[in-house]
Coordinates of C-alpha atoms in Angstrom, one line a residue:
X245 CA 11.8 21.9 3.8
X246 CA 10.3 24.6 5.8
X247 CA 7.6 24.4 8.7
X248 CA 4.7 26.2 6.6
X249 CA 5.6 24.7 3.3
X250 CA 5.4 20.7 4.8
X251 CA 2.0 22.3 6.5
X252 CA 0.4 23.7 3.4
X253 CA 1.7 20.3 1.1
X254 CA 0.4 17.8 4.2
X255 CA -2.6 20.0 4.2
X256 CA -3.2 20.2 0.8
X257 CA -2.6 16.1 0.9
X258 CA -5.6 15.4 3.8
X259 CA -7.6 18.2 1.6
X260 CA -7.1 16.5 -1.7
X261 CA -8.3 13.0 -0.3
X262 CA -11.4 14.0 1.6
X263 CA -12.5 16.2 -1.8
X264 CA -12.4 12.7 -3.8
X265 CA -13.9 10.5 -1.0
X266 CA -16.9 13.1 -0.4
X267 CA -17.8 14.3 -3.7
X268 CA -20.5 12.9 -6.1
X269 CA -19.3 14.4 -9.1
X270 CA -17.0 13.3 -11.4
X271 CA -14.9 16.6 -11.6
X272 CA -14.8 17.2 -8.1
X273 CA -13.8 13.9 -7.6
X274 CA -10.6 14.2 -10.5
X275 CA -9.7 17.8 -8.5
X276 CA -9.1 16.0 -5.1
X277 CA -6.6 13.7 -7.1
X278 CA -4.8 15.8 -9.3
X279 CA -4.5 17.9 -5.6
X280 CA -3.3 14.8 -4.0
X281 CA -0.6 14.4 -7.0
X282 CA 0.6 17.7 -6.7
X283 CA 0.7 18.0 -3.0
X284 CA 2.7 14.4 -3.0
X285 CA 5.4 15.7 -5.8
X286 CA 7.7 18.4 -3.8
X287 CA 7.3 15.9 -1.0
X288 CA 9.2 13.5 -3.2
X289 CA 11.4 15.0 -4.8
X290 CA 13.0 17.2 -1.3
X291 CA 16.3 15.7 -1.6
X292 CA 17.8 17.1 -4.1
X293 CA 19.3 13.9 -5.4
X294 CA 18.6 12.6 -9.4
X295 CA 16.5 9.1 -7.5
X296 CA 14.3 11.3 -5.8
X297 CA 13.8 13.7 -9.4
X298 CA 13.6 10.3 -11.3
X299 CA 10.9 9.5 -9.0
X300 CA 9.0 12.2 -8.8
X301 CA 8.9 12.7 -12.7
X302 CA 7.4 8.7 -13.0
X303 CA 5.1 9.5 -10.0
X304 CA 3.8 12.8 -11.6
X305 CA 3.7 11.1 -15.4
X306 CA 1.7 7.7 -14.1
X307 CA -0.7 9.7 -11.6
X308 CA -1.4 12.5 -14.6
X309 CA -2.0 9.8 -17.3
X310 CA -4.2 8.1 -14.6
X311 CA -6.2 11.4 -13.9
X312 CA -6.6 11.8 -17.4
X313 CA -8.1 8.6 -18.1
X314 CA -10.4 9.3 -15.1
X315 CA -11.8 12.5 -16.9
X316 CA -12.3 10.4 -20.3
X317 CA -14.1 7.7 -18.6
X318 CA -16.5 10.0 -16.9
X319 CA -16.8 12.2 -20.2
X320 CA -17.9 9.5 -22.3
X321 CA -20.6 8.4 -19.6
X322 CA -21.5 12.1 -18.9
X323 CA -22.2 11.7 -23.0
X324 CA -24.3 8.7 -23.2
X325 CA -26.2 8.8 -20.0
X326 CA -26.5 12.3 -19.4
X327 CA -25.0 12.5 -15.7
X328 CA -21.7 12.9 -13.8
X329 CA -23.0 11.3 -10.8
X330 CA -20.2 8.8 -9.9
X331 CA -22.8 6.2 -8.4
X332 CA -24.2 6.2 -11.8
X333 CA -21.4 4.6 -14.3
X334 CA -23.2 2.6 -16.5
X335 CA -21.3 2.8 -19.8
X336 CA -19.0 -0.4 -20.4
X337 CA -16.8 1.3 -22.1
X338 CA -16.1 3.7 -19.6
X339 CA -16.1 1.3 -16.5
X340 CA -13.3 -0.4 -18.1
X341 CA -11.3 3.0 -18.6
X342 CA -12.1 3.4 -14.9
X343 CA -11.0 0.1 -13.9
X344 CA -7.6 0.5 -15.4
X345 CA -7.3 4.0 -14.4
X346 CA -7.8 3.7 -10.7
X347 CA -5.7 0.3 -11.1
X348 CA -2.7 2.6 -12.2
X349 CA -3.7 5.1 -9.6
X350 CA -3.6 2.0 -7.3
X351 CA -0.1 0.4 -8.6
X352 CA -1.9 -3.1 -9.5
X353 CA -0.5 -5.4 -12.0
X354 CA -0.1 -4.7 -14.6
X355 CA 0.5 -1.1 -14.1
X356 CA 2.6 -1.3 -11.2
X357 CA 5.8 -0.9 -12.3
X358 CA 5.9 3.0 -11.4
X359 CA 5.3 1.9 -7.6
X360 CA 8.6 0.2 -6.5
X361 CA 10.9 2.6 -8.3
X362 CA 9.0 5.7 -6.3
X363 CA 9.6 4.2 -2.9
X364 CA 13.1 3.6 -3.5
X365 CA 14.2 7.1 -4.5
X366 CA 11.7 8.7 -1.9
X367 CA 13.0 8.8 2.2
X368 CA 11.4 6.6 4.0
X369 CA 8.6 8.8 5.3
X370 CA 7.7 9.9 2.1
X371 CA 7.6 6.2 0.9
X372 CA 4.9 5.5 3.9
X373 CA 2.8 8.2 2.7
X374 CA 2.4 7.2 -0.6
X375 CA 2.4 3.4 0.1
X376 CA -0.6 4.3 3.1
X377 CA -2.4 7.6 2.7
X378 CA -2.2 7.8 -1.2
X379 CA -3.8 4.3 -2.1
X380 CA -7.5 6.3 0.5
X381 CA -8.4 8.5 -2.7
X382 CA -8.4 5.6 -5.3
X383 CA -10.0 3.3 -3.1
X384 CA -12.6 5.8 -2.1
X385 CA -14.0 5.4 -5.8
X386 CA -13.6 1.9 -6.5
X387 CA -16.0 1.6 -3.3
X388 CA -18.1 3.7 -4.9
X389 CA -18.5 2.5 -8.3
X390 CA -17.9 -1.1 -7.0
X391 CA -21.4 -2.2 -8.3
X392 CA -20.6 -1.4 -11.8
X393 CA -16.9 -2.3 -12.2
X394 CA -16.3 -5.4 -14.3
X395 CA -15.7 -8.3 -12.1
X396 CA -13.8 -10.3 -14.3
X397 CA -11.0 -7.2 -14.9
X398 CA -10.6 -7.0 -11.3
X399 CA -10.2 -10.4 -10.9
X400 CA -7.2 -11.1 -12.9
X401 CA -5.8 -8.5 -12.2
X402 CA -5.6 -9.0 -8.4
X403 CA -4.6 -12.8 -9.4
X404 CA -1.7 -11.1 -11.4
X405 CA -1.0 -8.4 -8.8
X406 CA -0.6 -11.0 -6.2
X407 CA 1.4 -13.3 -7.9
X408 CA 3.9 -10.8 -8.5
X409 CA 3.9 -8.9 -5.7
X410 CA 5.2 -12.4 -4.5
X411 CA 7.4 -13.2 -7.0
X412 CA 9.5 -9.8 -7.8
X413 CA 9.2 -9.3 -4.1
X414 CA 11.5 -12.8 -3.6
X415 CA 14.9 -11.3 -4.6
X416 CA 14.9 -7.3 -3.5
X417 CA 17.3 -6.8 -0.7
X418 CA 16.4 -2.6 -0.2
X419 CA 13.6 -2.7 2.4
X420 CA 11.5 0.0 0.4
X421 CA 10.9 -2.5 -2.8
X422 CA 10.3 -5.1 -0.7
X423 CA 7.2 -2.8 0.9
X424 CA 6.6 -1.9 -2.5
X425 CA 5.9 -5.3 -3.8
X426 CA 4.0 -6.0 -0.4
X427 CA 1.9 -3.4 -1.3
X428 CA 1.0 -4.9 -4.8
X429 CA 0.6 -7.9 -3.3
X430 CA -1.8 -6.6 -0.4
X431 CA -4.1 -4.6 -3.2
X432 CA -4.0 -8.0 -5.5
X433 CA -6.1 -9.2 -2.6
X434 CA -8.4 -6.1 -2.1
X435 CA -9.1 -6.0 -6.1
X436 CA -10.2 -9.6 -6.1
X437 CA -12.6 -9.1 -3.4
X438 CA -14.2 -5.2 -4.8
X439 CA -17.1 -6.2 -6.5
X440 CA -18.2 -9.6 -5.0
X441 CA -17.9 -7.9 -1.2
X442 CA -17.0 -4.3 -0.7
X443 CA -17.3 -4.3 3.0
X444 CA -14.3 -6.6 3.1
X445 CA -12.5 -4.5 0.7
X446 CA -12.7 -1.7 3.2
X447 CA -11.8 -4.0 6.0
X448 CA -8.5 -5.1 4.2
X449 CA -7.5 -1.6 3.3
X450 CA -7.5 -0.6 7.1
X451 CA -5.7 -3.6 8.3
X452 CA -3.4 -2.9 5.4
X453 CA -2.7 0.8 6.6
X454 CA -2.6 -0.5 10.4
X455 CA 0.3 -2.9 9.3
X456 CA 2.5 -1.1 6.5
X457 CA 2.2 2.0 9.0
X458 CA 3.5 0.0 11.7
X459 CA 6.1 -1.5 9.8
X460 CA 7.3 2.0 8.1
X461 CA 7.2 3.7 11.2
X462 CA 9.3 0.6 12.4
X463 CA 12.0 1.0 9.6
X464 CA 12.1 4.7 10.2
X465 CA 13.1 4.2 13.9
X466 CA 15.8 1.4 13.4
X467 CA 16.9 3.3 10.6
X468 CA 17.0 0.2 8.2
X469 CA 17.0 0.8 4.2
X470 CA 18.4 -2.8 3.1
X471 CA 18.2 -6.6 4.9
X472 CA 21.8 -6.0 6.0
X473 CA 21.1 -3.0 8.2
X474 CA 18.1 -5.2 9.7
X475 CA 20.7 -7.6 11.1
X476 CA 22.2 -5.2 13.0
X477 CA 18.9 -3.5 14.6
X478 CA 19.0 -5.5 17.6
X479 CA 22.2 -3.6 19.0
X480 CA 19.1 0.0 18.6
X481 CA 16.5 -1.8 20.0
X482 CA 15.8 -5.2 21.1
X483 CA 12.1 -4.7 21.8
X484 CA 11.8 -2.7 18.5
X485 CA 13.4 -5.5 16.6
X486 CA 11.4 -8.6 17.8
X487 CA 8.6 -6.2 17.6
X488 CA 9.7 -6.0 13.2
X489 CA 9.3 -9.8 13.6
X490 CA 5.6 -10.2 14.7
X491 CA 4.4 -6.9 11.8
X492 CA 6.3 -8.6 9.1
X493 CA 4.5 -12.2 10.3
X494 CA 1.4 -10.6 10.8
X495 CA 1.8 -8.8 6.8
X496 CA 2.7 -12.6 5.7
X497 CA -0.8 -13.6 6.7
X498 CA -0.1 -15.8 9.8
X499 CA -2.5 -17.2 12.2
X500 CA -2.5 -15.8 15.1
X501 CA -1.9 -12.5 14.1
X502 CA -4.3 -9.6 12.3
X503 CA -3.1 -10.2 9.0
X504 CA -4.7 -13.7 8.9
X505 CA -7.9 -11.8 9.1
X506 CA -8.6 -10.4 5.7
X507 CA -7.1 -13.7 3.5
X508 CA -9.2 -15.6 5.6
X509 CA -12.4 -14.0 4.9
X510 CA -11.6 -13.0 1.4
X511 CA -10.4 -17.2 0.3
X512 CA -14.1 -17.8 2.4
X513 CA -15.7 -15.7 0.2
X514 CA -14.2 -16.5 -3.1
X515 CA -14.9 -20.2 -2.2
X516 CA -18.2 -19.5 -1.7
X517 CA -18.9 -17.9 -4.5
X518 CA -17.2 -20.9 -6.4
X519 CA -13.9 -19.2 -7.4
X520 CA -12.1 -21.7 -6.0
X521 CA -9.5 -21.8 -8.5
X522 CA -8.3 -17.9 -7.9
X523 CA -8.9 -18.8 -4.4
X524 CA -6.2 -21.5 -5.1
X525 CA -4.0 -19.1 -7.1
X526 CA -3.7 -16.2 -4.1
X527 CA -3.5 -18.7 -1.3
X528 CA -0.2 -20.4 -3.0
X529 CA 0.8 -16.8 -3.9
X530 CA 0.8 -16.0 -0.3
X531 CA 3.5 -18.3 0.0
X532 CA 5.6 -16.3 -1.8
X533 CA 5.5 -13.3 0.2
X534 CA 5.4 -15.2 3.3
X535 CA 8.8 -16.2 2.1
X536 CA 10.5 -12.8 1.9
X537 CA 8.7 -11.4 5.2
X538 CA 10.1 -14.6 6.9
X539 CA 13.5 -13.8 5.3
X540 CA 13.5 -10.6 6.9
X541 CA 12.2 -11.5 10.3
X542 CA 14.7 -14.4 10.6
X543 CA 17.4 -11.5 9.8
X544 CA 16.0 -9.1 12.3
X545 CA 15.7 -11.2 15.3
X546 CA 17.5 -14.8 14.8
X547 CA 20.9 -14.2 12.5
X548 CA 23.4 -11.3 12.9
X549 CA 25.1 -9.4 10.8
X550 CA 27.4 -11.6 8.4
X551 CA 30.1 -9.0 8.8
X552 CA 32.2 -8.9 11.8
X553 CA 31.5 -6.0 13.9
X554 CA 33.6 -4.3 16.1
X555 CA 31.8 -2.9 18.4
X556 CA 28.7 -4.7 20.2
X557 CA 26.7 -1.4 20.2
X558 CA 25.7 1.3 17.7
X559 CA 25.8 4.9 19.2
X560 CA 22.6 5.4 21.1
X561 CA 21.4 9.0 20.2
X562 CA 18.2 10.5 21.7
X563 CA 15.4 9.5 19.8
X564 CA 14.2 12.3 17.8
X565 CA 10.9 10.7 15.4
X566 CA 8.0 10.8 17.9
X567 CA 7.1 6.9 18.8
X568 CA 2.8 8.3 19.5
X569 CA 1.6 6.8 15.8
X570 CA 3.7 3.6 16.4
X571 CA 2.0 3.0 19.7
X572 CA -1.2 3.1 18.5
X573 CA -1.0 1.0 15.3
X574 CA 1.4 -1.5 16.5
X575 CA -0.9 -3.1 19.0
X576 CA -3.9 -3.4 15.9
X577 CA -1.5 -4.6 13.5
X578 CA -0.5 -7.6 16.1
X579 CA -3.9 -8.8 18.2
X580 CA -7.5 -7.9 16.4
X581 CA -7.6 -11.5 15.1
X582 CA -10.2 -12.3 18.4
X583 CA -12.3 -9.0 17.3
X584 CA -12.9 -10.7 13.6
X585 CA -16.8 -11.8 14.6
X586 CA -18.0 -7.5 15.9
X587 CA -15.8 -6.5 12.6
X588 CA -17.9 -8.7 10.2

């Protein structure tokens, strides 16, 4: 792809996004996604490969039927209330269209299935995009409209989402489903949390990009598409590869680490407001994930590779991907657990 076309589509991506978080109206606000679909779509499909076409065409057939379901909802509350402000969705009818539409938009359960299947037949960079920068736009209007979404809808369906993010995540072995299903999992968490305390909602989602960045950005340097080629990073990098270790812990949720952060104040605040039992549920579906990032940290920095190698070093070529984005989110996905009390 050439230089101007990747600036126009990257451009045309930032554009799209900023459109839908800024606007008030509803039909400005469905022209910054349908531009954030369309800018997204030749980005996927670049390799001219029948995966990449195959995921393209889901990406573009979800996102459209999403968009769609956007303009309804805001349609039939333009008709009964008389406005198109997007602070003022009142209409039950169409707060549940919107719910389910920004939950496709979103990948949650039980409309996720598009999600895993795109990442897998997009490169890796393109994967990070729509796993990081694609999930602002949708999450820019459940903010907004968090006051009049139905609580109960979002709810279940982030008990759902992180239950199987978990679960299907357990026996993937391509390192793009397995960030797929983390990603389900992470936005499980954020949609249980929308309407009882959106400022944790926009907490989560930054820690979220901070981590999945990191750990993109990470698979993109070692070069690693399944758990086998993740054995074998140590012989690229060393530091990089314990450095895989401590994201994928810190995306599991562990102590130390900033991922503990947002399940911490998010089971605090469910307790409180005497959810315990969903509390319950997403703490024991934590679990699950934590299994398959531990799975993959063990191979990255304790096991080799089962197969006999043999040679005891890959090729070391110059390093051509820029390591600037990695050096700043690497360091925030790892130690802001101390900075919890100023964030709150």
């Amino acid at each position: 792809m050439s230089p101007t076309t990747t600036t126009i589509l990257v451009s045309s991506l930032a554009t799209g996004t900023i459109i839908t978080a800024s606007s008030h109206h509803w039909l400005m606000a469905w022209i910054g996604l349908e531009m954030n679909t369309l800018a997204i779509i030749p980005m996927i499909s670049k390799q001219h490969h029948p995966r990449a076409t195959e995921a393209a065409t889901k990406y573009f057939l979800t996102q459209a039927a999403a968009s769609a379901l956007i303009l309804f909802s805001s349609t039939v509350n333009a008709w009964q209330n008389g406005t198109w402000d997007i602070m003022n969705l009142t209409n039950p009818t169409a707060n549940m269209m919107l719910t389910m539409a920004l939950a496709m938009k979103l990948g949650l359960a039980p409309m996720h299935f598009w999600l895993p299947e795109v990442l897998q037949g997009s490169t890796m960079k393109t994967a990070m995009v729509v796993a990081t920068w694609q999930k602002l736009a949708p999450m820019a209007l459940i903010y907004q409209t968090s006051n009049n979404l139905s609580t109960p809808t979002l709810l279940t369906m982030g008990i759902i989402s992180t239950m199987l993010g978990g679960w299907a995540g357990l026996n993937q072995t391509q390192t793009r489903k397995i960030m797929a299903y983390s990603s389900i999992a992470h936005l499980g968490w954020m949609a249980a949390i929308t309407t009882i305390m959106p400022n944790i909602l926009l907490l989560n989602l930054i820690l979220y990009l901070l981590m999945t960045t990191s750990m993109f950005f990470t698979l993109v340097l070692l070069n690693s598409k399944n758990i086998k080629d993740i054995a074998t990073s140590w012989t690229t990098s060393p530091t990089m590869s314990t450095m895989t270790m401590l994201i994928l812990l810190s995306l599991g949720g562990l102590p130390p680490l900033t991922g503990f952060m947002p399940k911490w104040l998010i089971l605090e605040e469910l307790t409180t407001q005497n959810l315990t039992t969903a509390a319950t549920i997403m703490a024991m579906s934590a679990l699950l994930s934590l299994f398959f990032y531990l799975r993959l940290s063990y191979t990255s920095t304790i096991t080799l590779s089962p197969n006999t190698t043999t040679t005891k070093h890959k090729w070391r070529f110059k390093q051509t991907t820029s390591t600037a984005l990695l050096t700043l989110t690497l360091p925030m996905s790892m130690l802001m657990l101390p900075m919890t009390p100023m964030l709150m």
